[in-house]
Coordinates of C-alpha atoms and ligand atoms in Angstrom, one line a residue:
M24 CA 10.6 0.1 -27.8
T25 CA 8.2 3.7 -26.4
A26 CA 6.0 2.0 -23.8
V27 CA 7.6 2.2 -20.0
L28 CA 8.1 -0.9 -18.8
I29 CA 5.8 -1.6 -15.0
D30 CA 8.6 -3.8 -12.9
G31 CA 6.8 -5.3 -11.1
K32 CA 9.4 -8.1 -9.9
E33 CA 11.6 -4.3 -8.4
I34 CA 7.7 -2.6 -7.9
A35 CA 7.1 -6.0 -5.9
R36 CA 10.7 -6.6 -3.8
K37 CA 10.5 -3.3 -2.7
K38 CA 6.5 -4.5 -0.8
R39 CA 8.7 -7.7 0.2
V40 CA 11.0 -4.9 2.0
E41 CA 8.1 -3.3 3.2
I42 CA 6.6 -6.4 5.2
A43 CA 9.6 -7.8 6.2
D44 CA 9.7 -4.4 8.2
E45 CA 5.9 -5.2 10.0
V46 CA 6.9 -8.7 10.5
K47 CA 9.8 -7.6 12.5
E48 CA 7.4 -5.2 14.8
L49 CA 5.0 -8.6 15.0
N50 CA 8.2 -10.2 16.3
E51 CA 7.8 -7.6 19.1
R52 CA 5.1 -8.0 20.2
N53 CA 4.9 -11.9 20.3
I54 CA 3.5 -12.5 17.1
I55 CA 4.7 -14.5 14.0
P56 CA 2.9 -14.1 11.1
G57 CA 1.9 -17.9 10.1
L58 CA 1.1 -19.3 6.4
A59 CA -0.2 -23.0 5.2
V60 CA -0.3 -24.2 2.3
I61 CA -1.9 -27.4 1.4
L62 CA -1.0 -29.0 -1.2
V63 CA -2.5 -32.8 -3.0
G64 CA -1.0 -34.1 -4.6
D65 CA 1.7 -34.4 -7.6
N66 CA 1.0 -32.1 -9.8
Q67 CA 4.8 -30.2 -11.0
A68 CA 3.2 -26.8 -11.8
S69 CA 1.6 -26.6 -8.3
K70 CA 4.4 -28.3 -6.4
T71 CA 6.8 -24.9 -8.6
Y72 CA 4.4 -22.5 -7.0
V73 CA 3.8 -24.1 -3.8
N74 CA 7.8 -23.8 -3.3
N75 CA 7.9 -20.4 -3.8
K76 CA 5.3 -18.7 -2.2
Q77 CA 6.8 -20.5 0.6
K78 CA 10.0 -19.5 0.0
A79 CA 8.9 -16.2 -0.3
S80 CA 6.9 -16.4 3.1
K81 CA 10.0 -17.9 5.2
E82 CA 12.1 -14.8 3.6
V83 CA 9.9 -11.9 4.9
G84 CA 10.6 -14.0 8.2
M85 CA 7.1 -15.2 8.7
H86 CA 6.3 -18.7 9.3
S87 CA 5.7 -20.8 7.1
S88 CA 3.6 -24.4 7.0
L89 CA 4.0 -27.0 4.0
I90 CA 0.9 -29.9 4.1
T91 CA 0.5 -32.3 1.6
L92 CA -1.4 -34.2 1.0
S93 CA -2.0 -37.5 -1.4
D94 CA -3.7 -37.1 -4.4
S95 CA -6.4 -40.5 -2.9
V96 CA -7.2 -37.9 0.0
T97 CA -10.7 -37.9 0.5
E98 CA -12.7 -34.7 0.5
Q99 CA -13.9 -35.0 4.3
E100 CA -10.2 -36.1 5.1
L101 CA -8.8 -32.0 4.0
L102 CA -12.3 -30.9 5.1
E103 CA -10.9 -31.2 8.1
K104 CA -7.6 -30.9 7.9
I105 CA -8.4 -27.5 7.4
E106 CA -10.5 -27.3 9.8
E107 CA -7.9 -27.8 11.9
L108 CA -5.8 -24.9 10.9
N109 CA -9.3 -22.6 11.5
L110 CA -8.7 -23.3 14.8
D111 CA -5.0 -23.1 15.2
S112 CA -4.3 -20.5 16.1
S113 CA -0.4 -19.8 15.2
I114 CA -1.8 -20.7 11.2
H115 CA -2.8 -16.6 10.6
G116 CA -3.1 -17.8 6.6
I117 CA -4.5 -21.0 4.9
L118 CA -4.6 -21.4 0.8
V119 CA -5.5 -24.2 -0.7
Q120 CA -3.2 -24.5 -4.1
L121 CA -5.0 -25.5 -6.7
P122 CA -6.6 -26.9 -8.6
L123 CA -7.4 -30.0 -6.8
P124 CA -7.9 -33.0 -8.2
A125 CA -10.8 -34.0 -9.9
H126 CA -13.2 -36.5 -6.8
I127 CA -12.5 -32.8 -4.2
D128 CA -15.4 -29.7 -5.3
E129 CA -13.2 -27.3 -4.9
I130 CA -15.8 -24.5 -3.8
K131 CA -16.9 -26.6 -0.8
V132 CA -13.0 -26.5 -0.3
I133 CA -13.5 -22.9 -0.4
E134 CA -15.5 -22.6 1.4
T135 CA -14.0 -24.5 4.8
I136 CA -11.4 -21.9 5.1
S137 CA -12.3 -19.6 7.5
P138 CA -12.6 -16.1 6.3
E139 CA -10.8 -14.0 8.3
K140 CA -7.5 -16.8 6.6
D141 CA -8.6 -16.7 3.7
V142 CA -5.7 -15.4 3.1
D143 CA -6.4 -16.2 -1.0
G144 CA -9.9 -14.4 -1.0
F145 CA -11.3 -16.6 -3.6
H146 CA -14.1 -17.2 -0.3
P147 CA -17.3 -15.8 -1.4
V148 CA -18.0 -13.7 2.0
N149 CA -14.4 -12.5 1.1
I150 CA -16.1 -12.1 -2.6
G151 CA -18.8 -10.2 -1.2
R152 CA -17.0 -8.0 1.0
L153 CA -14.9 -6.9 -2.0
M154 CA -18.4 -6.1 -4.1
T155 CA -20.2 -4.1 -1.5
G156 CA -16.7 -2.8 -0.7
Q157 CA -16.2 -3.4 2.2
D158 CA -12.2 -4.6 4.0
A159 CA -11.7 -7.6 2.8
F160 CA -8.6 -10.2 1.0
F161 CA -8.6 -9.2 -2.0
P162 CA -7.5 -12.2 -4.4
C163 CA -3.6 -11.7 -4.9
T164 CA -3.5 -11.2 -8.6
P165 CA -6.0 -8.8 -9.4
Y166 CA -4.5 -7.0 -6.3
G167 CA -1.5 -7.4 -7.3
I168 CA -2.5 -5.8 -10.7
M169 CA -3.6 -2.5 -8.4
V170 CA -0.9 -1.8 -6.6
M171 CA 1.8 -2.6 -8.9
L172 CA 0.2 0.9 -11.0
K173 CA -0.9 2.9 -7.9
E174 CA 2.9 2.7 -6.9
T175 CA 3.1 3.9 -10.7
G176 CA 1.6 7.0 -10.9
I177 CA -1.4 5.3 -12.7
D178 CA -4.5 6.6 -10.4
P179 CA -7.7 4.4 -12.2
E180 CA -10.4 7.3 -12.2
G181 CA -12.3 7.7 -15.0
K182 CA -10.0 5.5 -16.7
N183 CA -11.7 3.3 -19.2
V184 CA -10.8 -0.4 -18.3
V185 CA -11.1 -3.2 -20.7
I186 CA -10.4 -6.8 -18.7
V187 CA -10.3 -9.6 -21.3
G188 CA -10.8 -13.0 -19.2
R189 CA -13.6 -13.2 -17.1
S190 CA -13.0 -15.9 -14.0
N191 CA -13.7 -16.1 -10.4
I192 CA -9.9 -16.0 -9.0
V193 CA -8.5 -13.1 -11.7
G194 CA -11.5 -11.1 -14.0
K195 CA -13.9 -10.4 -12.4
P196 CA -12.9 -9.0 -9.6
S197 CA -9.5 -7.3 -11.3
G198 CA -12.7 -5.6 -12.8
Q199 CA -14.1 -4.9 -9.3
L200 CA -11.0 -3.7 -7.8
F201 CA -10.8 -1.2 -10.5
L202 CA -14.8 -0.2 -10.5
N203 CA -14.2 0.3 -6.8
E204 CA -11.5 2.7 -7.9
N205 CA -14.1 4.7 -9.6
A206 CA -12.8 3.7 -13.2
T207 CA -15.7 2.0 -16.5
V208 CA -14.9 -1.6 -16.8
T209 CA -15.6 -3.3 -18.9
Y210 CA -15.3 -6.9 -19.2
C211 CA -14.9 -9.7 -22.6
H212 CA -14.7 -13.0 -22.7
S213 CA -14.7 -16.4 -24.8
K214 CA -18.2 -14.5 -26.0
T215 CA -17.3 -11.0 -26.7
K216 CA -17.7 -9.9 -30.4
D217 CA -16.1 -7.2 -32.0
L218 CA -12.6 -7.2 -29.4
K219 CA -10.6 -5.6 -30.8
A220 CA -13.8 -2.9 -30.4
H221 CA -13.6 -3.0 -27.4
T222 CA -10.0 -3.0 -26.4
R223 CA -9.2 -0.2 -28.5
A224 CA -10.8 2.1 -26.2
A225 CA -9.3 1.4 -22.5
D226 CA -7.1 3.7 -21.9
I227 CA -5.9 0.6 -18.8
L228 CA -6.3 -2.9 -20.6
V229 CA -5.7 -6.2 -18.5
A230 CA -5.6 -9.3 -20.6
A231 CA -5.9 -12.8 -18.8
V232 CA -7.3 -15.0 -20.6
G233 CA -4.3 -17.4 -21.2
R234 CA -3.3 -17.1 -24.8
A235 CA -0.2 -16.9 -26.5
D236 CA -0.4 -13.5 -29.0
L237 CA -3.8 -12.7 -28.3
I238 CA -3.4 -8.6 -27.5
T239 CA -1.6 -7.2 -30.6
A240 CA -0.5 -4.3 -31.3
D241 CA -4.1 -3.4 -33.5
H242 CA -5.8 -4.2 -30.2
I243 CA -4.8 -1.1 -28.6
K244 CA -5.2 2.4 -28.1
E245 CA -1.8 4.4 -28.8
G246 CA -0.4 5.4 -25.2
A247 CA -2.4 3.3 -23.0
V248 CA -1.7 0.8 -20.1
I249 CA -0.6 -2.7 -20.7
I250 CA -1.2 -5.1 -17.4
D251 CA -0.4 -9.1 -19.0
V252 CA -1.4 -11.1 -16.5
G253 CA -1.5 -14.3 -19.4
M254 CA 1.2 -16.5 -18.6
N255 CA 1.7 -19.2 -21.4
R256 CA 4.2 -21.3 -22.9
N257 CA 5.5 -20.0 -26.8
N258 CA 6.0 -22.2 -29.4
S259 CA 10.2 -22.6 -28.5
G260 CA 8.8 -23.5 -24.5
K261 CA 9.8 -19.9 -23.2
L262 CA 7.2 -18.0 -21.0
C263 CA 4.6 -15.5 -22.4
G264 CA 1.9 -13.6 -22.1
D265 CA -1.2 -12.5 -23.4
V266 CA 0.0 -10.2 -25.3
S267 CA 2.7 -9.8 -28.7
F268 CA 5.0 -7.4 -26.5
D269 CA 7.3 -7.2 -29.0
E270 CA 5.1 -4.7 -31.0
V271 CA 2.9 -3.6 -27.9
K272 CA 5.5 -2.0 -26.0
D273 CA 6.5 0.8 -29.3
K274 CA 3.1 1.7 -29.1
A275 CA 1.5 1.3 -25.4
G276 CA 2.1 4.1 -22.6
Y277 CA 3.1 1.2 -20.0
I278 CA 3.2 -2.2 -20.1
T279 CA 4.2 -4.8 -17.8
P280 CA 6.3 -8.3 -18.6
V281 CA 6.2 -11.5 -18.3
P282 CA 8.0 -13.1 -16.4
G283 CA 8.4 -10.5 -14.7
G284 CA 6.1 -8.5 -13.9
V285 CA 2.0 -9.1 -12.8
G286 CA 3.4 -12.7 -10.9
P287 CA 6.2 -11.4 -9.1
M288 CA 3.1 -9.2 -7.6
T289 CA 0.6 -12.2 -6.7
I290 CA 3.2 -13.5 -4.8
A291 CA 3.7 -10.4 -2.4
M292 CA -0.3 -9.8 -1.8
L293 CA 0.0 -13.3 -0.9
L294 CA 2.0 -12.5 2.2
L295 CA 0.5 -9.0 2.5
N296 CA -1.8 -10.5 3.4
T297 CA -1.0 -12.6 6.2
L298 CA 0.3 -9.7 7.6
K299 CA -2.4 -7.9 8.0
S300 CA -4.5 -11.2 8.6
A301 CA -1.6 -12.1 11.6
K302 CA -2.2 -8.0 12.3
K303 CA -5.6 -8.7 13.4
A304 CA -4.0 -11.0 16.1
L305 CA -2.4 -7.9 17.6
H306 CA -6.1 -7.6 19.2
T307 CA -6.3 -11.3 20.9
V308 CA -2.3 -11.2 22.7
P309 CA -1.7 -9.1 25.1
S310 CA 1.9 -6.9 24.4
K311 CA 5.2 -7.2 26.5
Ligands
NDP6 P1 -9.4 -18.4 -16.9 O1 -8.3 -20.2 -17.9 O2 -10.3 -20.1 -15.5 O3 -10.5 -18.5 -17.8 C1 -9.9 -16.5 -19.6 C2 -10.8 -17.0 -19.6 O4 -10.5 -16.0 -20.5 C3 -12.2 -16.5 -19.6 O5 -12.9 -15.5 -19.4 C4 -13.0 -17.0 -20.9 O6 -13.7 -16.6 -21.3 C5 -11.3 -15.8 -21.3 N1 -11.2 -16.2 -22.5 C6 -11.2 -17.2 -23.6 N2 -10.7 -16.6 -25.3 C7 -11.0 -15.8 -24.9 C8 -10.5 -15.1 -26.2 N3 -10.6 -16.0 -27.3 N4 -11.2 -13.9 -25.9 C9 -11.0 -13.0 -25.3 N5 -11.4 -13.6 -23.9 C10 -11.1 -14.9 -24.2 O7 -8.0 -18.3 -16.4 P2 -7.3 -17.2 -15.2 O8 -8.5 -16.1 -15.4 O9 -7.4 -18.2 -15.0 O10 -6.2 -16.8 -15.4 C11 -5.7 -16.4 -17.0 C12 -4.2 -16.6 -17.5 O11 -3.6 -16.0 -16.6 C13 -3.5 -18.1 -17.6 O12 -1.7 -17.4 -18.6 C14 -3.3 -18.3 -16.2 O13 -2.1 -19.0 -15.8 C15 -2.5 -17.1 -16.1 N6 -2.0 -16.6 -14.6 C16 -1.8 -16.1 -13.7 C17 -1.2 -15.2 -12.4 C18 -0.3 -14.3 -11.8 O14 0.7 -15.1 -10.8 N7 0.5 -14.3 -13.3 C19 -2.1 -15.6 -11.5 C20 -2.7 -16.6 -12.3 C21 -3.5 -17.1 -13.4 P3 -15.0 -17.9 -21.2 O15 -15.0 -17.1 -19.8 O16 -16.0 -16.8 -21.9 O17 -14.7 -19.4 -21.1

Protein backbone atom coordinates (compact mmCIF):
# COMPACT_ATOMS: atom_id res chain seq x y z
CA MET A 1 0.00 0.00 0.00
CA THR A 2 1.46 3.36 -0.96
CA ALA A 3 -1.46 5.57 0.02
CA VAL A 4 -1.74 7.13 3.46
CA LEU A 5 -4.84 5.78 5.18
CA ILE A 6 -7.12 8.55 6.44
CA ASP A 7 -8.35 7.08 9.69
CA GLY A 8 -11.82 8.56 10.06
CA LYS A 9 -12.52 6.49 13.13
CA GLU A 10 -9.57 7.98 14.99
CA ILE A 11 -10.19 11.55 13.80
CA ALA A 12 -13.85 11.20 14.85
CA ARG A 13 -12.78 9.86 18.25
CA LYS A 14 -10.57 12.91 18.81
CA LYS A 15 -13.40 15.21 17.78
CA ARG A 16 -15.77 13.47 20.20
CA VAL A 17 -13.30 14.01 23.06
CA GLU A 18 -13.13 17.74 22.19
CA ILE A 19 -16.93 17.87 22.00
CA ALA A 20 -17.29 16.12 25.38
CA ASP A 21 -14.98 18.74 26.95
CA GLU A 22 -17.10 21.54 25.56
CA VAL A 23 -20.29 19.83 26.72
CA LYS A 24 -18.82 19.76 30.25
CA GLU A 25 -18.15 23.49 30.06
CA LEU A 26 -21.74 24.09 28.98
CA ASN A 27 -23.01 21.86 31.81
CA GLU A 28 -21.20 24.13 34.27
CA ARG A 29 -23.26 26.96 32.85
CA ASN A 30 -26.49 24.97 33.26
CA ILE A 31 -26.87 23.93 29.64
CA ILE A 32 -27.18 20.31 28.61
CA PRO A 33 -27.09 20.02 24.82
CA GLY A 34 -30.20 18.10 23.77
CA LEU A 35 -30.70 16.06 20.61
CA ALA A 36 -34.13 14.72 19.64
CA VAL A 37 -34.21 11.89 17.16
CA ILE A 38 -37.47 10.88 15.52
CA LEU A 39 -37.71 7.38 14.13
CA VAL A 40 -40.78 6.46 12.09
CA GLY A 41 -41.53 2.80 11.42
CA ASP A 42 -39.56 -0.39 11.64
CA ASN A 43 -36.75 -0.06 9.10
CA GLN A 44 -33.86 -2.09 10.56
CA ALA A 45 -31.09 0.02 8.99
CA SER A 46 -32.73 3.21 10.30
CA LYS A 47 -32.95 1.69 13.79
CA THR A 48 -29.23 0.91 13.72
CA TYR A 49 -28.34 4.45 12.56
CA VAL A 50 -30.57 5.98 15.24
CA ASN A 51 -29.07 3.78 17.97
CA ASN A 52 -25.55 4.76 16.92
CA LYS A 53 -26.44 8.45 16.98
CA GLN A 54 -28.11 8.16 20.38
CA LYS A 55 -25.21 6.21 21.85
CA ALA A 56 -22.69 8.75 20.53
CA SER A 57 -24.66 11.72 21.87
CA LYS A 58 -24.94 10.15 25.34
CA GLU A 59 -21.23 9.32 25.38
CA VAL A 60 -20.32 13.00 24.99
CA GLY A 61 -22.73 13.93 27.80
CA MET A 62 -25.62 15.21 25.73
CA HIS A 63 -29.27 14.66 26.54
CA SER A 64 -30.70 12.37 23.92
CA SER A 65 -34.40 11.92 23.35
CA LEU A 66 -35.72 9.20 21.06
CA ILE A 67 -39.24 9.56 19.70
CA THR A 68 -40.48 6.41 17.99
CA LEU A 69 -43.60 6.64 15.88
CA SER A 70 -45.36 3.81 14.12
CA ASP A 71 -45.51 3.40 10.34
CA SER A 72 -49.16 4.45 10.48
CA VAL A 73 -48.48 7.89 11.98
CA THR A 74 -50.09 10.63 9.89
CA GLU A 75 -48.04 13.37 8.31
CA GLN A 76 -49.94 15.90 10.44
CA GLU A 77 -49.08 14.05 13.67
CA LEU A 78 -45.41 14.00 12.74
CA LEU A 79 -45.40 17.70 11.85
CA GLU A 80 -47.07 18.51 15.19
CA LYS A 81 -44.42 16.53 17.05
CA ILE A 82 -41.68 18.50 15.27
CA GLU A 83 -43.38 21.79 16.10
CA GLU A 84 -43.52 20.76 19.75
CA LEU A 85 -39.76 20.04 19.69
CA ASN A 86 -39.10 23.36 17.93
CA LEU A 87 -40.53 25.07 21.03
CA ASP A 88 -38.81 22.81 23.58
CA SER A 89 -35.89 24.76 25.08
CA SER A 90 -34.18 21.55 26.31
CA ILE A 91 -33.80 20.41 22.70
CA HIS A 92 -31.10 22.05 20.57
CA GLY A 93 -31.06 19.65 17.65
CA ILE A 94 -33.85 17.77 15.86
CA LEU A 95 -33.23 14.93 13.48
CA VAL A 96 -35.84 12.95 11.59
CA GLN A 97 -34.31 9.69 10.38
CA LEU A 98 -34.87 9.22 6.64
CA PRO A 99 -36.33 7.56 4.67
CA LEU A 100 -39.93 8.11 5.79
CA PRO A 101 -42.95 5.98 4.82
CA ALA A 102 -44.31 6.84 1.37
CA HIS A 103 -47.44 8.63 2.70
CA ILE A 104 -45.28 11.30 4.40
CA ASP A 105 -43.76 14.17 2.40
CA GLU A 106 -40.07 14.32 3.37
CA ILE A 107 -39.65 17.86 2.08
CA LYS A 108 -42.53 19.10 4.22
CA VAL A 109 -41.04 17.36 7.24
CA ILE A 110 -37.58 18.86 6.72
CA GLU A 111 -39.07 22.31 6.18
CA THR A 112 -41.00 22.06 9.45
CA ILE A 113 -37.84 21.61 11.53
CA SER A 114 -36.67 25.00 12.77
CA PRO A 115 -33.55 25.97 10.75
CA GLU A 116 -31.95 26.85 14.10
CA LYS A 117 -32.35 23.22 15.28
CA ASP A 118 -31.73 21.54 11.92
CA VAL A 119 -28.54 19.72 12.93
CA ASP A 120 -28.70 17.49 9.83
CA GLY A 121 -28.34 20.65 7.73
CA PHE A 122 -31.04 19.59 5.25
CA HIS A 123 -33.41 22.57 5.64
CA PRO A 124 -33.44 24.83 2.56
CA VAL A 125 -32.52 27.78 4.79
CA ASN A 126 -29.31 26.04 5.86
CA ILE A 127 -28.60 24.90 2.29
CA GLY A 128 -29.11 28.52 1.15
CA ARG A 129 -26.79 29.78 3.89
CA LEU A 130 -24.17 27.21 2.81
CA MET A 131 -24.49 28.34 -0.82
CA THR A 132 -24.13 32.01 0.07
CA GLY A 133 -21.14 31.37 2.34
CA GLN A 134 -22.97 32.21 5.58
CA ASP A 135 -22.75 30.51 8.94
CA ALA A 136 -24.99 27.43 8.78
CA PHE A 137 -25.47 23.89 9.93
CA PHE A 138 -23.59 21.98 7.24
CA PRO A 139 -24.91 18.52 6.28
CA CYS A 140 -22.99 16.04 8.43
CA THR A 141 -21.36 13.83 5.79
CA PRO A 142 -19.93 16.67 3.64
CA TYR A 143 -18.89 18.51 6.81
CA GLY A 144 -17.18 15.33 8.05
CA ILE A 145 -15.26 15.00 4.78
CA MET A 146 -13.98 18.56 5.08
CA VAL A 147 -12.94 18.21 8.73
CA MET A 148 -11.22 14.91 7.97
CA LEU A 149 -9.17 16.53 5.18
CA LYS A 150 -8.19 19.50 7.31
CA GLU A 151 -7.16 17.22 10.20
CA THR A 152 -4.98 15.32 7.69
CA GLY A 153 -3.37 18.57 6.55
CA ILE A 154 -4.93 18.57 3.08
CA ASP A 155 -5.97 22.02 1.89
CA PRO A 156 -8.57 21.95 -0.94
CA GLU A 157 -7.69 25.45 -2.16
CA GLY A 158 -6.81 25.44 -5.86
CA LYS A 159 -7.30 21.68 -6.13
CA ASN A 160 -9.36 19.95 -8.80
CA VAL A 161 -12.13 18.24 -6.85
CA VAL A 162 -14.39 15.75 -8.59
CA ILE A 163 -17.56 14.64 -6.81
CA VAL A 164 -19.24 11.51 -8.17
CA GLY A 165 -22.88 11.69 -7.05
CA ARG A 166 -25.16 14.73 -6.78
CA SER A 167 -27.64 13.89 -4.03
CA ASN A 168 -29.01 16.69 -1.86
CA ILE A 169 -27.51 15.18 1.28
CA VAL A 170 -24.01 14.22 0.11
CA GLY A 171 -22.90 15.09 -3.43
CA LYS A 172 -24.27 18.61 -3.92
CA PRO A 173 -23.41 20.04 -0.48
CA SER A 174 -19.96 18.42 -0.62
CA GLY A 175 -19.23 20.26 -3.85
CA GLN A 176 -20.46 23.53 -2.35
CA LEU A 177 -18.24 23.14 0.73
CA PHE A 178 -15.23 22.51 -1.53
CA LEU A 179 -16.13 25.55 -3.63
CA ASN A 180 -16.30 27.63 -0.44
CA GLU A 181 -12.76 26.39 0.27
CA ASN A 182 -11.62 27.70 -3.15
CA ALA A 183 -11.39 24.34 -4.90
CA THR A 184 -12.37 23.91 -8.57
CA VAL A 185 -15.33 21.54 -8.49
CA THR A 186 -16.73 19.11 -11.05
CA TYR A 187 -19.87 17.05 -10.40
CA CYS A 188 -20.41 13.68 -12.07
CA HIS A 189 -23.62 11.64 -12.02
CA SER A 190 -25.44 8.85 -13.78
CA LYS A 191 -25.71 10.83 -17.03
CA THR A 192 -22.02 11.80 -17.11
CA LYS A 193 -20.33 10.66 -20.30
CA ASP A 194 -16.86 9.20 -19.86
CA LEU A 195 -16.62 9.24 -16.06
CA LYS A 196 -12.92 8.31 -16.16
CA ALA A 197 -12.01 11.41 -18.16
CA HIS A 198 -13.26 13.50 -15.24
CA THR A 199 -12.11 11.38 -12.31
CA ARG A 200 -8.57 11.05 -13.69
CA ALA A 201 -8.22 14.83 -13.50
CA ALA A 202 -9.09 14.86 -9.78
CA ASP A 203 -6.60 15.88 -7.12
CA ILE A 204 -9.36 15.03 -4.66
CA LEU A 205 -12.01 12.48 -5.66
CA VAL A 206 -15.20 12.02 -3.63
CA ALA A 207 -17.20 8.90 -4.51
CA ALA A 208 -20.79 9.12 -3.22
CA VAL A 209 -22.84 6.81 -5.41
CA GLY A 210 -23.70 3.56 -3.64
CA ARG A 211 -22.15 1.13 -6.09
CA ALA A 212 -19.33 -1.23 -5.08
CA ASP A 213 -16.18 -1.12 -7.24
CA LEU A 214 -17.36 1.82 -9.35
CA ILE A 215 -14.00 3.54 -8.92
CA THR A 216 -11.01 1.43 -9.96
CA ALA A 217 -7.29 2.24 -10.18
CA ASP A 218 -7.89 3.18 -13.80
CA HIS A 219 -10.25 6.00 -12.70
CA ILE A 220 -7.71 7.87 -10.61
CA LYS A 221 -4.62 10.00 -10.98
CA GLU A 222 -1.40 8.83 -9.29
CA GLY A 223 -1.19 10.38 -5.82
CA ALA A 224 -4.82 11.58 -5.68
CA VAL A 225 -6.81 11.91 -2.45
CA ILE A 226 -9.67 9.41 -2.50
CA ILE A 227 -12.69 9.92 -0.25
CA ASP A 228 -15.05 6.95 -0.31
CA VAL A 229 -18.54 7.80 0.98
CA GLY A 230 -20.31 4.74 -0.42
CA MET A 231 -21.77 2.13 1.89
CA ASN A 232 -22.52 -1.10 0.09
CA ARG A 233 -22.50 -4.81 0.73
CA ASN A 234 -20.30 -6.92 -1.52
CA ASN A 235 -21.20 -10.43 -2.72
CA SER A 236 -20.11 -11.97 0.57
CA GLY A 237 -22.20 -9.47 2.55
CA LYS A 238 -19.18 -7.44 3.72
CA LEU A 239 -19.50 -3.67 4.07
CA CYS A 240 -17.60 -1.85 1.31
CA GLY A 241 -17.47 1.54 -0.38
CA ASP A 242 -17.65 2.68 -4.00
CA VAL A 243 -13.88 2.38 -4.48
CA SER A 244 -11.97 -0.83 -5.25
CA PHE A 245 -9.81 -0.29 -2.18
CA ASP A 246 -7.27 -3.06 -2.79
CA GLU A 247 -6.15 -1.75 -6.17
CA VAL A 248 -6.67 1.98 -5.62
CA LYS A 249 -4.61 2.04 -2.39
CA ASP A 250 -1.45 1.32 -4.42
CA LYS A 251 -1.93 4.31 -6.70
CA ALA A 252 -3.60 6.96 -4.50
CA GLY A 253 -1.79 9.39 -2.23
CA TYR A 254 -4.45 9.23 0.49
CA ILE A 255 -7.50 7.02 0.88
CA THR A 256 -10.38 6.56 3.34
CA PRO A 257 -11.38 3.00 4.28
CA VAL A 258 -14.93 1.63 4.46
CA PRO A 259 -15.80 1.03 7.24
CA GLY A 260 -13.83 3.44 9.42
CA GLY A 261 -13.63 6.44 7.09
CA VAL A 262 -16.42 8.88 6.37
CA GLY A 263 -19.09 7.05 8.44
CA PRO A 264 -17.71 7.84 11.93
CA MET A 265 -17.09 11.45 10.86
CA THR A 266 -20.76 11.85 9.91
CA ILE A 267 -21.89 11.05 13.46
CA ALA A 268 -19.19 13.26 15.01
CA MET A 269 -20.42 16.20 12.91
CA LEU A 270 -23.99 15.62 14.10
CA LEU A 271 -22.69 16.04 17.65
CA LEU A 272 -20.69 19.11 16.63
CA ASN A 273 -23.79 20.70 15.07
CA THR A 274 -25.83 19.96 18.20
CA LEU A 275 -23.09 21.48 20.36
CA LYS A 276 -23.03 24.55 18.12
CA SER A 277 -26.78 24.95 18.50
CA ALA A 278 -26.58 24.55 22.30
CA LYS A 279 -23.82 27.16 22.54
CA LYS A 280 -26.26 29.69 21.14
CA ALA A 281 -28.39 29.07 24.24
CA LEU A 282 -25.57 30.65 26.27
CA HIS A 283 -26.86 33.99 25.12
CA THR A 284 -30.34 33.32 26.46
CA VAL A 285 -29.56 31.64 29.81
CA PRO A 286 -27.90 33.64 32.55
CA SER A 287 -24.68 32.00 33.77
CA LYS A 288 -24.24 31.06 37.44
P1 LIG B 1 -28.25 8.73 -3.87
O1 LIG B 1 -28.76 7.42 -4.37
O2 LIG B 1 -29.20 9.76 -3.40
O3 LIG B 1 -27.34 9.39 -5.00
C1 LIG B 1 -26.46 8.62 -5.76
C2 LIG B 1 -25.83 9.49 -6.82
O4 LIG B 1 -24.96 8.69 -7.60
C3 LIG B 1 -26.81 10.13 -7.79
O5 LIG B 1 -26.48 11.50 -7.94
C4 LIG B 1 -26.62 9.36 -9.08
O6 LIG B 1 -26.80 10.14 -10.25
C5 LIG B 1 -25.17 8.95 -8.99
N1 LIG B 1 -24.87 7.77 -9.80
C6 LIG B 1 -25.57 6.62 -9.88
N2 LIG B 1 -24.96 5.76 -10.72
C7 LIG B 1 -23.86 6.38 -11.18
C8 LIG B 1 -22.83 6.02 -12.08
N3 LIG B 1 -22.81 4.84 -12.67
N4 LIG B 1 -21.86 6.92 -12.33
C9 LIG B 1 -21.85 8.13 -11.72
N5 LIG B 1 -22.80 8.53 -10.87
C10 LIG B 1 -23.80 7.66 -10.59
O7 LIG B 1 -27.20 8.34 -2.73
P2 LIG B 1 -26.63 9.19 -1.48
O8 LIG B 1 -25.93 10.40 -1.96
O9 LIG B 1 -27.65 9.30 -0.43
O10 LIG B 1 -25.54 8.15 -0.94
C11 LIG B 1 -24.47 7.72 -1.76
C12 LIG B 1 -23.73 6.60 -1.03
O11 LIG B 1 -23.17 7.12 0.17
C13 LIG B 1 -24.61 5.42 -0.60
O12 LIG B 1 -23.84 4.25 -0.66
C14 LIG B 1 -24.94 5.72 0.85
O13 LIG B 1 -25.22 4.56 1.60
C15 LIG B 1 -23.65 6.36 1.29
N6 LIG B 1 -23.78 7.28 2.42
C16 LIG B 1 -22.82 7.18 3.39
C17 LIG B 1 -22.85 8.04 4.45
C18 LIG B 1 -21.78 7.92 5.47
O14 LIG B 1 -21.90 8.51 6.53
N7 LIG B 1 -20.69 7.20 5.20
C19 LIG B 1 -23.91 9.05 4.63
C20 LIG B 1 -24.83 9.11 3.50
C21 LIG B 1 -24.74 8.25 2.45
P3 LIG B 1 -28.23 10.80 -10.69
O15 LIG B 1 -28.37 12.00 -9.83
O16 LIG B 1 -28.04 11.11 -12.11
O17 LIG B 1 -29.27 9.74 -10.40
